[in-house]
């Protein structure tokens, strides 16, 4: 909510400044306009300045003393009576702005009595004139000050209402996000995690049953002629079981983050720690090689320790998606080149290129195209980076650049031990979700 430039003029913290401005105006009037010559005139003027200065701490006392000074100056025939009346009116206005209740009314009554005392000899003939002057000198500052105080209070209450409404809107937004995360977590748990768990369980059963199925259909389908299990099928089943178990563990961690992000230990990454990134990338390359894709990897393992958790997880997902797409579309026997580099400024550059020379899949799976590229682009944009993907000759080219995290040192590598996570940031949670 924007404030008008007038509001600070009457702000409480500038009250002393306003009082000194009034004192300066009185001094300028005495030196440049009235120019009193007598010692009594200067004495009354000095007394007015002292009372004005005292108003910075004892404003009510100054507002009561100034009317007395006005009466004394008028009785002695001093010249600065008019200036002292203006000073008393401005002091009453300041008191009315800063103080609610009875004190401004009492000070206004004292100033009105001072005006009446100075014109007592004109009564009753000049009664209307005296009453008018009392209203102008004492009533106008009182009412105008009360008005300014009311406007200031209304502005303060409006600002509080706006702040409260913004807080409520933020709470509603957080509640909506929490409900959406809970719905996604429920679907992940009830559908995806259930099916993955069932697959892992069945693969595990097959691993235990296969070595004993040495005759009959089992021998023909998955065993050698001597009744022993085919090592190749055993390796495939072991790989499927390990991959499925890892996917199930990641799904359970992700469901926990979606249901209650605050329940996750901020010192532990839910899916990856910076020191383990190089190991995770090596595992992805090894898994891609088992699927028939030849991968040449250039990974700057030492510099990867400088990457924070959110960007490390993004790099891992980019490599996983890039090599999975290469294996899926380029086919078995294709060659892919992976490069993960950390620049001197802390930016991370990931490139995946394949030659498309492999044998395409014989039975393409029908249905809508996946959302891998969309998800990669959203993840990279969330971290302020850029992603380029498209055909390159017979193959496919993928490149991504992630800028350094704010405050990340570009020349001092982290000494975190492998497997130990650094404090997770809000960006990491958003990247996960």
Short mmCIF file of C-alpha atoms in Angstrom, two decimals:
data_model
loop_
_atom_site.label_atom_id
_atom_site.label_comp_id
_atom_site.label_asym_id
_atom_site.label_seq_id
_atom_site.Cartn_x
_atom_site.Cartn_y
_atom_site.Cartn_z
CA UNK A 1 0.00 0.00 0.00
CA UNK A 2 1.55 3.27 -1.15
CA UNK A 3 1.75 6.19 1.27
CA UNK A 4 1.18 9.79 0.27
CA UNK A 5 4.13 12.13 0.59
CA UNK A 6 2.06 14.22 3.03
CA UNK A 7 1.73 11.40 5.60
CA UNK A 8 5.37 11.48 6.80
CA UNK A 9 5.05 15.21 7.49
CA UNK A 10 2.73 14.46 10.42
CA UNK A 11 4.40 11.21 11.45
CA UNK A 12 5.15 10.78 15.15
CA UNK A 13 8.88 10.30 14.61
CA UNK A 14 9.16 13.72 12.96
CA UNK A 15 7.40 15.57 15.81
CA UNK A 16 10.63 17.11 17.12
CA UNK A 17 11.51 18.28 13.61
CA UNK A 18 8.15 20.05 13.30
CA UNK A 19 8.66 21.80 16.64
CA UNK A 20 12.09 23.06 15.63
CA UNK A 21 10.68 24.27 12.31
CA UNK A 22 8.09 26.30 14.23
CA UNK A 23 10.84 27.75 16.45
CA UNK A 24 12.89 28.61 13.38
CA UNK A 25 9.89 30.35 11.80
CA UNK A 26 9.40 32.45 14.97
CA UNK A 27 13.06 33.40 15.03
CA UNK A 28 12.94 34.40 11.36
CA UNK A 29 9.86 36.54 12.00
CA UNK A 30 11.62 38.34 14.85
CA UNK A 31 14.86 38.94 12.94
CA UNK A 32 13.50 39.76 9.49
CA UNK A 33 9.97 41.12 9.96
CA UNK A 34 9.21 42.58 13.40
CA UNK A 35 12.77 43.34 14.53
CA UNK A 36 11.95 44.25 18.16
CA UNK A 37 14.23 46.85 19.71
CA UNK A 38 13.44 46.73 23.42
CA UNK A 39 14.95 44.32 25.92
CA UNK A 40 11.46 43.31 27.12
CA UNK A 41 10.49 42.37 23.57
CA UNK A 42 13.55 40.18 23.19
CA UNK A 43 12.90 38.66 26.60
CA UNK A 44 9.37 37.59 25.67
CA UNK A 45 10.64 36.31 22.31
CA UNK A 46 13.39 34.30 24.02
CA UNK A 47 10.85 32.87 26.47
CA UNK A 48 8.67 31.80 23.54
CA UNK A 49 11.62 30.08 21.88
CA UNK A 50 12.50 28.28 25.12
CA UNK A 51 8.92 27.05 25.54
CA UNK A 52 8.86 25.94 21.91
CA UNK A 53 12.07 23.95 22.43
CA UNK A 54 10.66 22.46 25.63
CA UNK A 55 7.68 21.26 23.60
CA UNK A 56 9.83 18.53 22.09
CA UNK A 57 9.55 16.70 25.44
CA UNK A 58 6.83 18.48 27.44
CA UNK A 59 4.35 19.46 24.75
CA UNK A 60 1.31 19.74 27.04
CA UNK A 61 3.21 21.92 29.50
CA UNK A 62 4.40 24.20 26.68
CA UNK A 63 0.84 24.43 25.32
CA UNK A 64 -0.37 25.64 28.75
CA UNK A 65 2.53 28.03 29.38
CA UNK A 66 2.40 29.84 26.05
CA UNK A 67 -1.08 31.37 26.63
CA UNK A 68 0.21 32.74 29.94
CA UNK A 69 3.18 34.26 28.09
CA UNK A 70 0.80 35.80 25.52
CA UNK A 71 -1.21 37.49 28.28
CA UNK A 72 1.95 38.76 30.00
CA UNK A 73 3.38 40.13 26.73
CA UNK A 74 0.08 41.91 25.91
CA UNK A 75 -0.12 43.40 29.39
CA UNK A 76 3.43 44.81 29.11
CA UNK A 77 2.84 46.19 25.61
CA UNK A 78 5.51 44.04 23.97
CA UNK A 79 5.70 43.90 20.19
CA UNK A 80 5.89 40.10 19.52
CA UNK A 81 2.37 39.41 20.87
CA UNK A 82 1.07 38.36 17.46
CA UNK A 83 4.05 36.04 16.89
CA UNK A 84 3.51 34.47 20.30
CA UNK A 85 -0.18 33.90 19.50
CA UNK A 86 0.78 32.10 16.29
CA UNK A 87 3.35 30.06 18.21
CA UNK A 88 0.70 29.10 20.81
CA UNK A 89 -1.78 28.11 18.06
CA UNK A 90 0.82 25.94 16.28
CA UNK A 91 1.77 24.30 19.58
CA UNK A 92 -1.92 23.54 20.21
CA UNK A 93 -2.16 22.03 16.72
CA UNK A 94 0.88 19.81 17.36
CA UNK A 95 -0.63 18.69 20.68
CA UNK A 96 -3.94 17.86 18.98
CA UNK A 97 -2.13 15.83 16.29
CA UNK A 98 -0.06 13.83 18.73
CA UNK A 99 -2.37 13.45 21.75
CA UNK A 100 -5.97 12.21 21.90
CA UNK A 101 -8.33 12.80 24.80
CA UNK A 102 -8.78 15.82 27.09
CA UNK A 103 -5.38 17.46 26.99
CA UNK A 104 -5.83 19.22 23.61
CA UNK A 105 -9.25 20.51 24.79
CA UNK A 106 -7.72 21.86 28.02
CA UNK A 107 -4.91 23.56 26.09
CA UNK A 108 -7.44 25.04 23.63
CA UNK A 109 -9.47 26.40 26.56
CA UNK A 110 -6.35 28.01 28.05
CA UNK A 111 -5.51 29.71 24.73
CA UNK A 112 -9.10 30.90 24.32
CA UNK A 113 -9.01 32.38 27.82
CA UNK A 114 -5.76 34.18 26.94
CA UNK A 115 -7.40 35.74 23.89
CA UNK A 116 -10.41 36.76 26.05
CA UNK A 117 -8.13 38.26 28.71
CA UNK A 118 -6.33 40.39 26.10
CA UNK A 119 -9.67 41.74 24.80
CA UNK A 120 -11.46 42.04 28.14
CA UNK A 121 -11.59 45.85 27.89
CA UNK A 122 -13.51 45.59 24.58
CA UNK A 123 -16.42 43.75 26.15
CA UNK A 124 -19.35 43.72 25.84
CA UNK A 125 -19.31 45.96 22.76
CA UNK A 126 -16.94 43.76 20.76
CA UNK A 127 -18.28 40.40 21.97
CA UNK A 128 -18.87 38.91 18.45
CA UNK A 129 -15.37 39.96 17.39
CA UNK A 130 -13.82 38.49 20.53
CA UNK A 131 -15.68 35.19 20.15
CA UNK A 132 -14.64 34.95 16.51
CA UNK A 133 -11.01 35.54 17.40
CA UNK A 134 -11.18 32.94 20.16
CA UNK A 135 -12.59 30.41 17.68
CA UNK A 136 -9.94 31.13 15.06
CA UNK A 137 -6.95 31.15 17.40
CA UNK A 138 -8.00 28.22 19.63
CA UNK A 139 -10.74 26.28 17.82
CA UNK A 140 -9.24 25.93 14.33
CA UNK A 141 -5.89 24.41 15.48
CA UNK A 142 -7.77 22.03 17.80
CA UNK A 143 -10.14 20.77 15.08
CA UNK A 144 -7.54 20.66 12.31
CA UNK A 145 -5.14 18.70 14.52
CA UNK A 146 -7.88 16.25 15.47
CA UNK A 147 -8.71 15.81 11.78
CA UNK A 148 -5.09 15.08 10.88
CA UNK A 149 -4.85 12.59 13.75
CA UNK A 150 -8.04 10.86 12.59
CA UNK A 151 -6.82 10.61 8.99
CA UNK A 152 -3.51 9.22 10.17
CA UNK A 153 -5.23 6.62 12.34
CA UNK A 154 -7.54 5.65 9.47
CA UNK A 155 -4.54 5.20 7.18
CA UNK A 156 -2.81 3.07 9.79
CA UNK A 157 -5.87 0.86 10.22
CA UNK A 158 -6.24 0.53 6.45
CA UNK A 159 -2.61 -0.50 6.18
CA UNK A 160 -3.13 -3.10 8.91
CA UNK A 161 -6.21 -4.45 7.11
CA UNK A 162 -4.30 -4.72 3.84
CA UNK A 163 -1.43 -6.50 5.60
CA UNK A 164 -3.85 -8.86 7.32
CA UNK A 165 -5.64 -9.59 4.05
CA UNK A 166 -2.34 -10.30 2.32
CA UNK A 167 -1.40 -12.68 5.12
CA UNK A 168 -4.77 -14.43 4.82
CA UNK A 169 -4.38 -14.69 1.05
CA UNK A 170 -0.93 -16.19 1.55
CA UNK A 171 -2.37 -18.69 4.02
CA UNK A 172 -5.13 -19.62 1.56
CA UNK A 173 -2.53 -20.09 -1.17
CA UNK A 174 -0.40 -22.28 1.09
CA UNK A 175 -3.45 -24.31 2.05
CA UNK A 176 -4.38 -24.79 -1.61
CA UNK A 177 -0.84 -25.88 -2.43
CA UNK A 178 -0.83 -28.27 0.51
CA UNK A 179 -4.13 -29.78 -0.64
CA UNK A 180 -2.78 -30.14 -4.18
CA UNK A 181 0.43 -31.74 -2.91
CA UNK A 182 -1.62 -34.13 -0.75
CA UNK A 183 -3.74 -35.13 -3.76
CA UNK A 184 -0.64 -35.74 -5.90
CA UNK A 185 0.99 -37.71 -3.07
CA UNK A 186 -2.15 -39.80 -2.67
CA UNK A 187 -2.23 -40.65 -6.37
CA UNK A 188 1.49 -41.45 -6.38
CA UNK A 189 1.08 -43.74 -3.41
CA UNK A 190 -2.15 -45.44 -4.50
CA UNK A 191 -1.30 -45.91 -8.18
CA UNK A 192 2.35 -45.56 -9.12
CA UNK A 193 3.96 -46.77 -5.90
CA UNK A 194 1.49 -49.65 -5.67
CA UNK A 195 2.30 -50.89 -9.17
CA UNK A 196 6.05 -50.42 -8.74
CA UNK A 197 5.91 -52.31 -5.44
CA UNK A 198 4.03 -55.15 -7.13
CA UNK A 199 6.59 -55.26 -9.97
CA UNK A 200 9.52 -55.34 -7.53
CA UNK A 201 7.84 -58.10 -5.55
CA UNK A 202 7.23 -60.24 -8.65
CA UNK A 203 10.77 -59.75 -9.92
CA UNK A 204 12.08 -60.77 -6.51
CA UNK A 205 9.98 -63.91 -6.58
CA UNK A 206 11.27 -64.70 -10.08
CA UNK A 207 14.88 -64.32 -8.89
CA UNK A 208 14.29 -66.93 -6.20
CA UNK A 209 12.25 -69.30 -8.37
CA UNK A 210 14.42 -69.20 -11.50
CA UNK A 211 17.47 -71.16 -10.20
CA UNK A 212 15.21 -74.08 -9.24
CA UNK A 213 13.31 -74.20 -12.53
CA UNK A 214 15.81 -76.39 -14.30
CA UNK A 215 13.43 -78.59 -16.27
CA UNK A 216 10.45 -78.30 -18.50
CA UNK A 217 9.09 -74.95 -19.54
CA UNK A 218 11.30 -73.16 -17.02
CA UNK A 219 14.40 -74.66 -18.58
CA UNK A 220 13.28 -73.76 -22.07
CA UNK A 221 12.31 -70.19 -21.17
CA UNK A 222 14.98 -69.06 -18.76
CA UNK A 223 17.59 -71.73 -18.08
CA UNK A 224 20.39 -73.41 -19.91
CA UNK A 225 20.36 -76.96 -21.24
CA UNK A 226 22.01 -78.31 -18.07
CA UNK A 227 19.19 -77.06 -15.82
CA UNK A 228 21.15 -74.09 -14.44
CA UNK A 229 19.77 -70.56 -14.64
CA UNK A 230 20.90 -68.48 -17.60
CA UNK A 231 23.36 -65.91 -16.16
CA UNK A 232 22.10 -63.28 -18.57
CA UNK A 233 18.52 -63.58 -17.36
CA UNK A 234 19.69 -63.59 -13.75
CA UNK A 235 21.63 -60.37 -14.39
CA UNK A 236 18.59 -58.79 -16.03
CA UNK A 237 16.35 -59.75 -13.12
CA UNK A 238 18.88 -58.46 -10.61
CA UNK A 239 19.07 -55.16 -12.47
CA UNK A 240 15.27 -54.89 -12.65
CA UNK A 241 14.96 -55.63 -8.94
CA UNK A 242 17.60 -53.05 -7.98
CA UNK A 243 16.15 -50.36 -10.28
CA UNK A 244 12.62 -51.02 -9.07
CA UNK A 245 13.68 -50.92 -5.42
CA UNK A 246 15.51 -47.62 -5.94
CA UNK A 247 12.50 -46.15 -7.77
CA UNK A 248 10.19 -47.29 -4.98
CA UNK A 249 12.42 -45.71 -2.34
CA UNK A 250 12.53 -42.43 -4.28
CA UNK A 251 8.74 -42.48 -4.65
CA UNK A 252 8.29 -42.95 -0.92
CA UNK A 253 10.63 -40.06 -0.17
CA UNK A 254 8.84 -37.87 -2.71
CA UNK A 255 5.45 -38.75 -1.23
CA UNK A 256 6.77 -37.73 2.21
CA UNK A 257 7.97 -34.38 0.82
CA UNK A 258 4.65 -33.77 -0.92
CA UNK A 259 2.58 -34.55 2.15
CA UNK A 260 4.57 -32.47 4.63
CA UNK A 261 7.66 -30.59 3.36
CA UNK A 262 8.42 -29.32 6.89
CA UNK A 263 8.71 -32.86 8.20
CA UNK A 264 11.81 -33.46 6.07
CA UNK A 265 15.09 -32.76 7.86
CA UNK A 266 16.51 -29.55 6.30
CA UNK A 267 20.03 -30.97 6.68
CA UNK A 268 19.22 -34.05 4.62
CA UNK A 269 18.37 -34.04 0.93
CA UNK A 270 15.33 -36.19 0.24
CA UNK A 271 16.78 -37.62 -2.97
CA UNK A 272 20.42 -36.65 -3.39
CA UNK A 273 23.36 -35.14 -1.56
CA UNK A 274 26.02 -33.09 -3.38
CA UNK A 275 28.88 -35.47 -2.53
CA UNK A 276 27.02 -38.42 -4.03
CA UNK A 277 26.31 -36.78 -7.40
CA UNK A 278 29.33 -38.24 -9.18
CA UNK A 279 28.46 -41.73 -7.94
CA UNK A 280 24.84 -41.31 -9.03
CA UNK A 281 25.91 -40.17 -12.51
CA UNK A 282 28.24 -43.15 -12.84
CA UNK A 283 25.34 -45.42 -11.89
CA UNK A 284 23.14 -43.85 -14.58
CA UNK A 285 25.87 -44.32 -17.21
CA UNK A 286 26.33 -47.95 -16.16
CA UNK A 287 22.60 -48.60 -16.31
CA UNK A 288 22.41 -47.05 -19.80
CA UNK A 289 25.28 -49.27 -20.93
CA UNK A 290 23.39 -52.35 -19.73
CA UNK A 291 20.46 -51.30 -21.93
CA UNK A 292 22.70 -51.50 -25.00
CA UNK A 293 23.74 -47.86 -25.33
CA UNK A 294 27.44 -47.10 -25.65
CA UNK A 295 28.16 -44.01 -23.52
CA UNK A 296 31.29 -41.90 -23.50
CA UNK A 297 31.21 -39.81 -20.35
CA UNK A 298 33.26 -36.75 -19.40
CA UNK A 299 32.27 -35.82 -15.86
CA UNK A 300 34.17 -33.29 -13.77
CA UNK A 301 33.85 -35.25 -10.52
CA UNK A 302 35.93 -32.95 -8.32
CA UNK A 303 34.08 -29.80 -9.37
CA UNK A 304 30.71 -31.50 -8.89
CA UNK A 305 31.19 -31.18 -5.13
CA UNK A 306 30.67 -27.42 -5.50
CA UNK A 307 27.12 -27.88 -6.79
CA UNK A 308 24.31 -27.31 -4.30
CA UNK A 309 21.60 -29.92 -3.75
CA UNK A 310 18.92 -28.41 -6.01
CA UNK A 311 21.24 -28.07 -9.00
CA UNK A 312 22.82 -31.44 -8.37
CA UNK A 313 19.40 -33.08 -8.47
CA UNK A 314 18.58 -31.19 -11.69
CA UNK A 315 21.83 -32.38 -13.29
CA UNK A 316 21.06 -35.98 -12.32
CA UNK A 317 17.53 -35.80 -13.76
CA UNK A 318 18.79 -34.19 -16.97
CA UNK A 319 21.36 -36.94 -17.48
CA UNK A 320 18.83 -39.65 -16.66
CA UNK A 321 16.26 -38.26 -19.09
CA UNK A 322 18.81 -37.54 -21.82
CA UNK A 323 20.37 -41.02 -21.77
CA UNK A 324 16.97 -42.71 -21.41
CA UNK A 325 15.72 -40.87 -24.50
CA UNK A 326 18.87 -41.82 -26.39
CA UNK A 327 18.44 -45.49 -25.48
CA UNK A 328 14.74 -45.40 -26.29
CA UNK A 329 14.83 -43.59 -29.65
CA UNK A 330 18.33 -44.23 -31.00
CA UNK A 331 18.07 -47.93 -30.25
CA UNK A 332 20.49 -50.56 -29.03
CA UNK A 333 24.03 -50.17 -30.34
CA UNK A 334 23.85 -46.38 -30.61
CA UNK A 335 26.65 -44.21 -29.26
CA UNK A 336 26.05 -41.28 -26.90
CA UNK A 337 28.41 -38.66 -25.52
CA UNK A 338 27.78 -37.19 -22.06
CA UNK A 339 29.54 -34.13 -20.70
CA UNK A 340 29.02 -32.53 -17.28
CA UNK A 341 31.23 -29.53 -16.61
CA UNK A 342 31.36 -26.81 -13.94
CA UNK A 343 32.54 -23.42 -15.20
CA UNK A 344 34.72 -21.04 -13.24
CA UNK A 345 31.71 -18.93 -12.24
CA UNK A 346 29.95 -21.98 -10.77
CA UNK A 347 27.58 -22.55 -13.70
CA UNK A 348 26.91 -26.18 -14.64
CA UNK A 349 26.78 -27.25 -18.30
CA UNK A 350 25.28 -30.60 -19.30
CA UNK A 351 25.31 -31.97 -22.88
CA UNK A 352 24.04 -35.30 -24.21
CA UNK A 353 24.53 -36.22 -27.89
CA UNK A 354 23.72 -39.48 -29.65
CA UNK A 355 24.47 -40.54 -33.22
CA UNK A 356 21.14 -42.27 -33.81
CA UNK A 357 22.97 -45.21 -35.37
CA UNK A 358 21.36 -47.91 -33.27
CA UNK A 359 18.63 -50.34 -34.17
CA UNK A 360 15.22 -48.70 -33.58
CA UNK A 361 12.73 -50.56 -31.40
CA UNK A 362 10.73 -53.12 -33.30
CA UNK A 363 7.45 -52.53 -31.50
CA UNK A 364 6.92 -48.84 -30.70
CA UNK A 365 4.59 -48.29 -27.80
CA UNK A 366 1.40 -46.54 -28.90
CA UNK A 367 -0.05 -43.63 -26.98
CA UNK A 368 0.65 -39.98 -26.28
CA UNK A 369 4.18 -38.65 -26.19
CA UNK A 370 5.87 -38.32 -22.81
CA UNK A 371 6.45 -35.21 -20.76
CA UNK A 372 10.17 -35.68 -20.16
CA UNK A 373 11.30 -32.73 -22.26
CA UNK A 374 8.62 -30.47 -20.75
CA UNK A 375 9.64 -31.51 -17.25
CA UNK A 376 13.33 -30.91 -17.97
CA UNK A 377 12.61 -27.46 -19.37
CA UNK A 378 10.48 -26.51 -16.35
CA UNK A 379 13.14 -27.77 -13.93
CA UNK A 380 15.89 -25.80 -15.69
CA UNK A 381 13.80 -22.62 -15.90
CA UNK A 382 12.94 -22.89 -12.21
CA UNK A 383 16.66 -22.66 -11.43
CA UNK A 384 17.17 -19.74 -13.83
CA UNK A 385 18.92 -21.76 -16.53
CA UNK A 386 18.29 -22.54 -20.20
CA UNK A 387 17.72 -25.77 -22.11
CA UNK A 388 18.18 -26.59 -25.79
CA UNK A 389 17.02 -29.87 -27.33
CA UNK A 390 16.51 -30.94 -30.90
CA UNK A 391 17.62 -33.21 -33.75
CA UNK A 392 21.25 -33.14 -34.81
CA UNK A 393 21.84 -35.16 -37.97
CA UNK A 394 20.57 -38.68 -37.41
CA UNK A 395 20.73 -38.28 -33.67
CA UNK A 396 19.59 -35.91 -30.94
CA UNK A 397 21.30 -33.08 -29.09
CA UNK A 398 20.50 -31.93 -25.55
CA UNK A 399 22.30 -29.12 -23.73
CA UNK A 400 21.46 -27.32 -20.51
CA UNK A 401 23.15 -24.62 -18.46
CA UNK A 402 22.36 -23.97 -14.80
CA UNK A 403 23.70 -20.73 -13.28
CA UNK A 404 25.52 -20.76 -9.96
CA UNK A 405 23.44 -20.54 -6.80
CA UNK A 406 23.32 -17.07 -5.14
CA UNK A 407 26.28 -16.69 -2.79
CA UNK A 408 28.05 -19.75 -4.17
CA UNK A 409 31.82 -19.36 -4.13
CA UNK A 410 33.27 -19.92 -7.58
CA UNK A 411 36.77 -20.81 -6.50
CA UNK A 412 36.39 -22.65 -3.20
CA UNK A 413 35.15 -26.22 -3.52
CA UNK A 414 32.98 -27.72 -0.86
CA UNK A 415 34.55 -30.24 1.51
CA UNK A 416 31.37 -32.10 2.30
CA UNK A 417 31.93 -35.79 2.73
CA UNK A 418 30.27 -38.06 0.18
CA UNK A 419 26.75 -38.88 1.19
CA UNK A 420 26.46 -35.87 3.53
CA UNK A 421 23.92 -33.32 2.34
CA UNK A 422 24.23 -29.59 2.66
CA UNK A 423 21.30 -27.52 3.97
CA UNK A 424 18.40 -27.75 1.55
CA UNK A 425 17.04 -24.57 0.10
CA UNK A 426 13.56 -23.50 -0.91
CA UNK A 427 14.60 -23.88 -4.56
CA UNK A 428 15.33 -27.56 -3.96
CA UNK A 429 11.83 -28.17 -2.65
CA UNK A 430 10.29 -26.35 -5.60
CA UNK A 431 12.49 -28.33 -7.99
CA UNK A 432 11.39 -31.57 -6.35
CA UNK A 433 7.72 -30.68 -6.57
#
